[in-house]
C-alpha positions as MATLAB code, in Angstrom:
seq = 'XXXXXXXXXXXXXXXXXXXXXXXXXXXXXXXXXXXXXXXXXXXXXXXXXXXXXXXXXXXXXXXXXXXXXXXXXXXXXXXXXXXXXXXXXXXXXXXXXXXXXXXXXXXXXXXXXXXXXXXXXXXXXXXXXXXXXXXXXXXXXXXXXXXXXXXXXXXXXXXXXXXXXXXXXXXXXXXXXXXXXXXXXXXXXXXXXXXXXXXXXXXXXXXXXXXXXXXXXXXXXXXXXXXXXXXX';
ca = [
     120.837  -43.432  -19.205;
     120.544  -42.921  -22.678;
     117.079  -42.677  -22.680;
     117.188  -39.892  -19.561;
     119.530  -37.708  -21.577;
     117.394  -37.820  -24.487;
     114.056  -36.801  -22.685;
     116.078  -33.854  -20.887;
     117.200  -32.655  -24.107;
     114.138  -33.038  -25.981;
     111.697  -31.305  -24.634;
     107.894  -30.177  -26.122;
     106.444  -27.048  -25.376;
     102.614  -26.540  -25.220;
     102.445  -24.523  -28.626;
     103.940  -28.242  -29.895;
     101.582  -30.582  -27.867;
      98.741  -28.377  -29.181;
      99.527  -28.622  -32.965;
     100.474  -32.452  -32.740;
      96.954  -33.190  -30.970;
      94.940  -31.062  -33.721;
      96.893  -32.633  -36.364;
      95.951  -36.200  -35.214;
      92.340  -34.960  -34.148;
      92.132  -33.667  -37.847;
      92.766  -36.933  -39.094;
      90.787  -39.021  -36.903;
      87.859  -37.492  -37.943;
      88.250  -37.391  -41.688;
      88.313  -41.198  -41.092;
      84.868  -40.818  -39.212;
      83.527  -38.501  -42.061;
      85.024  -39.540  -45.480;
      86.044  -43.326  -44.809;
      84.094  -46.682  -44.568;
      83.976  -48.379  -41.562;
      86.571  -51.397  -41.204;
      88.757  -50.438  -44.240;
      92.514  -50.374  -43.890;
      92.459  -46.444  -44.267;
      89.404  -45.971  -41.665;
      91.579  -48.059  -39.328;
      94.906  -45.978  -39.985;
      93.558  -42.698  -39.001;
      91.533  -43.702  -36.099;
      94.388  -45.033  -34.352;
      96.537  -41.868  -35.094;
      93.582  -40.032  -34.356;
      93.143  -41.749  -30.727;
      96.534  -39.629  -29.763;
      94.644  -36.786  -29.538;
      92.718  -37.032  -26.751;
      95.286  -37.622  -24.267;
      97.344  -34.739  -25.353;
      93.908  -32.470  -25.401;
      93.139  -33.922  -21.748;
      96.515  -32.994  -20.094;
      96.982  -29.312  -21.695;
      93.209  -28.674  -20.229;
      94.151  -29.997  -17.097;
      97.639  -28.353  -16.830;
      96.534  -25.308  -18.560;
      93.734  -24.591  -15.668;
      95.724  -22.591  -13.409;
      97.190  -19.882  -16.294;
      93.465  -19.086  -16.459;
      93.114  -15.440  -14.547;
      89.033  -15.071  -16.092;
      87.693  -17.934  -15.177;
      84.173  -16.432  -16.100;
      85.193  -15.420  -19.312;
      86.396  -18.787  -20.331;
      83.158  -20.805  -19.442;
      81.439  -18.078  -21.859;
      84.505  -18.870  -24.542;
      83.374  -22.879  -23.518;
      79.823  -22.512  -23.901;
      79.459  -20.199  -27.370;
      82.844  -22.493  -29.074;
      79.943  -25.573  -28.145;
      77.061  -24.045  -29.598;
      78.614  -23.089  -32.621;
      80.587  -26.726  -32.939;
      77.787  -28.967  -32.363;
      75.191  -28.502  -35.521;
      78.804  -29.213  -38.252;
      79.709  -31.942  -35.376;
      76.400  -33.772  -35.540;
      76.403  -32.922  -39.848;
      80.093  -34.302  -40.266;
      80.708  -37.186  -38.218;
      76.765  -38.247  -37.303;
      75.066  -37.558  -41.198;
      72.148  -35.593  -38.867;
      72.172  -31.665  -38.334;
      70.600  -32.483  -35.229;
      71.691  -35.556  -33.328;
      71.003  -35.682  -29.260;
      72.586  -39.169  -28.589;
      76.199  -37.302  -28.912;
      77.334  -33.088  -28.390;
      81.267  -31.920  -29.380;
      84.043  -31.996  -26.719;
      83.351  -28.841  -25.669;
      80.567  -29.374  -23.926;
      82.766  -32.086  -22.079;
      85.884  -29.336  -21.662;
      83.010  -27.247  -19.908;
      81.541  -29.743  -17.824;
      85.138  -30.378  -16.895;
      86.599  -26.887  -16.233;
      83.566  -26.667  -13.538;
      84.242  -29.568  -12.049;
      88.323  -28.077  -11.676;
      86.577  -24.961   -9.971;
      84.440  -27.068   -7.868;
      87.698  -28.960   -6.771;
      89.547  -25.437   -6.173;
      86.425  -24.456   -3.870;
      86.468  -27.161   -1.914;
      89.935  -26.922   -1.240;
      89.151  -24.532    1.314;
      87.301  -26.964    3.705;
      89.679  -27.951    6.117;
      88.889  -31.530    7.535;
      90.610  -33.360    4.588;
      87.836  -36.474    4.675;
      85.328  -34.259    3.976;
      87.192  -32.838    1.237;
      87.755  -35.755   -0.292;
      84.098  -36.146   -0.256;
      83.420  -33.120   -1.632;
      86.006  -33.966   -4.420;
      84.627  -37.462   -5.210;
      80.845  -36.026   -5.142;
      81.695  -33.480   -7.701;
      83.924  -35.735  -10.374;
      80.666  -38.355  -10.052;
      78.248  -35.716  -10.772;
      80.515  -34.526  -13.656;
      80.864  -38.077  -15.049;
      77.155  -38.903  -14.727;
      76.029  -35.357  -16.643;
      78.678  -35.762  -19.395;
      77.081  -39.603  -19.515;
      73.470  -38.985  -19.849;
      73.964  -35.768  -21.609;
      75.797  -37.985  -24.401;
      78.879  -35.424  -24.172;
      81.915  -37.033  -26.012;
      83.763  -39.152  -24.053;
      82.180  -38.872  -20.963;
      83.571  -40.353  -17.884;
      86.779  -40.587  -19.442;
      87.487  -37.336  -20.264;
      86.219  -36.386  -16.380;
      88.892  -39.028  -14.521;
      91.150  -37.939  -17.044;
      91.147  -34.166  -16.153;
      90.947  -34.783  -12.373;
      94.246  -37.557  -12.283;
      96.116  -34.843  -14.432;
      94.842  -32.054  -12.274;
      96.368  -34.131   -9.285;
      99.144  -36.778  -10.861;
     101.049  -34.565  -13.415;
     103.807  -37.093  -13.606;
     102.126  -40.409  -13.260;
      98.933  -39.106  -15.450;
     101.716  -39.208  -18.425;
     101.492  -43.024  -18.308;
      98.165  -43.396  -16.453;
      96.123  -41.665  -19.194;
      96.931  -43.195  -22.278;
      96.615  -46.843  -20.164;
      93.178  -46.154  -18.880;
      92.091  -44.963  -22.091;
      93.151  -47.960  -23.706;
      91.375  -49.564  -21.077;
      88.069  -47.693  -22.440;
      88.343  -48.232  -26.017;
      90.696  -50.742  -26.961;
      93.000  -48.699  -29.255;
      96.419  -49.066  -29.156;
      96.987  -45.227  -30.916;
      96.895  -44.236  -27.254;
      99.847  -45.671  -26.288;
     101.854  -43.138  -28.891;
     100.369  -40.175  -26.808;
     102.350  -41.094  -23.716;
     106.387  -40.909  -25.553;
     105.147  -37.106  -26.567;
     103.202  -36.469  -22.936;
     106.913  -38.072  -21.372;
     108.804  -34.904  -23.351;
     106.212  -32.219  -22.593;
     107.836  -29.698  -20.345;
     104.947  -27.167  -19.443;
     107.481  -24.800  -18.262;
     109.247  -24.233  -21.633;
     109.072  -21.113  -22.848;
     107.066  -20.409  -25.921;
     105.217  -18.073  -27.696;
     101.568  -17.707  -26.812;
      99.765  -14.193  -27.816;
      95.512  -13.499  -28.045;
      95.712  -14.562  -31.665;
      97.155  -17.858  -31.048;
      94.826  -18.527  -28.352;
      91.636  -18.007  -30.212;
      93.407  -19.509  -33.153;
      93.634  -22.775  -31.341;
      90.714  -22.955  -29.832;
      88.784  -21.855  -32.686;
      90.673  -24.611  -34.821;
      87.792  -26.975  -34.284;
      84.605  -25.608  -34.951;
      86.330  -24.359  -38.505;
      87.633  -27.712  -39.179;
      84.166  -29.056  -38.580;
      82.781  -26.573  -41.162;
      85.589  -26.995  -44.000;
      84.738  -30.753  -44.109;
      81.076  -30.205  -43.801;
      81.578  -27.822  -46.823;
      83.429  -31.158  -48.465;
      80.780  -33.144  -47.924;
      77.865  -31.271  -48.934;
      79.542  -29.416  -52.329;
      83.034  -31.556  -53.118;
      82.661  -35.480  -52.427;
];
């Protein structure tokens, strides 16, 4: 009872969700830049780091329908990529060019189509077939992401599509399949904060802030490149 009382009083709002997973994804990857593999400290911050992802995964998915231009956010998808991948493959790879693994956003794009292939399809009446349909595309997303070395791959795809679908149960079902995938426990903390995310809470959301998230990672990218190649 307690426990019910304190999740209807405390309750995160998207603005919150967003800053908590850039502050963890911030950290994960200074481990992946600045820290040697198996040290205590490398350990630390991957495992606060793995909190991210969930949190990223279920604002995309719930986040889908406040979208009016959809065409306008695939370009926003597509040129936030580009510019990402040459200080992703620099900072966390050593390589300005490095085709085994491309940025998230190439997986968020991958992934938004897939969402619009689902909304299509919802027109088809015979529900089979559109289950089908639904199946068809989420393979075909998981296979490109796969051999197109996107991060995270299929993952991130069942991810999207069982938030998309299972708002509620995706809260726990997320952060226990993506232990399942990479045997961190960090994931686990992602599903306390997912549990208090209300998506109707109001908050404050203007143009600024939106670009100022979303262009959060590429510049992140770039500051520790900068580190990197004129600090450390």
């Amino acid at each position: 009872i307690m426990l019910e009382r304190l999740v209807q009083t405390v309750k995160l709002s998207r603005n919150i969700i967003k800053w908590i997973a850039i502050l963890t994804m911030i950290i994960d990857h200074i481990g992946a830049a600045f820290l040697t593999d198996g040290s205590t400290y490398y350990f630390i911050c991957r495992f606060i780091g793995r909190i991210s992802l969930p949190l990223f995964v279920y604002l995309f998915a719930d986040g889908f329908d406040r979208i009016k231009n959809h065409k306008k956010h695939i370009i926003e998808l597509v040129m936030f990529a580009i510019i990402s991948e040459p200080f992703y493959d620099r900072v966390i790879h050593g390589q300005w060019l490095y085709l085994d693994n491309q940025n998230i956003f190439f997986t968020w794009l991958v992934c938004y189509l897939m969402l619009l292939g689902f909304n299509k399809v919802d027109n088809v009446k015979s529900k089979f077939d559109k289950l089908t349909f639904k199946l068809a595309i989420m393979a075909t997303a998981g296979l490109l992401t796969y051999f197109l070395g996107f991060d995270y791959t299929f993952v991130a795809v069942v991810s999207v599509a069982c938030v998309y679908y299972f708002k509620t149960i995706a809260k726990i079902g997320i952060p226990l399949l993506m232990f399942a995938s990479y045997l961190n426990p960090g994931v686990f903390v992602s599903m306390p904060i997912l549990l208090l995310y209300d998506s109707n809470k109001h908050c404050k959301y203007t143009k600024f802030m939106k670009y100022a998230f979303i262009s959060f990672y590429p510049i992140h990218l770039f500051v520790m490149y900068i580190l990197i190649a004129f600090v450390i």
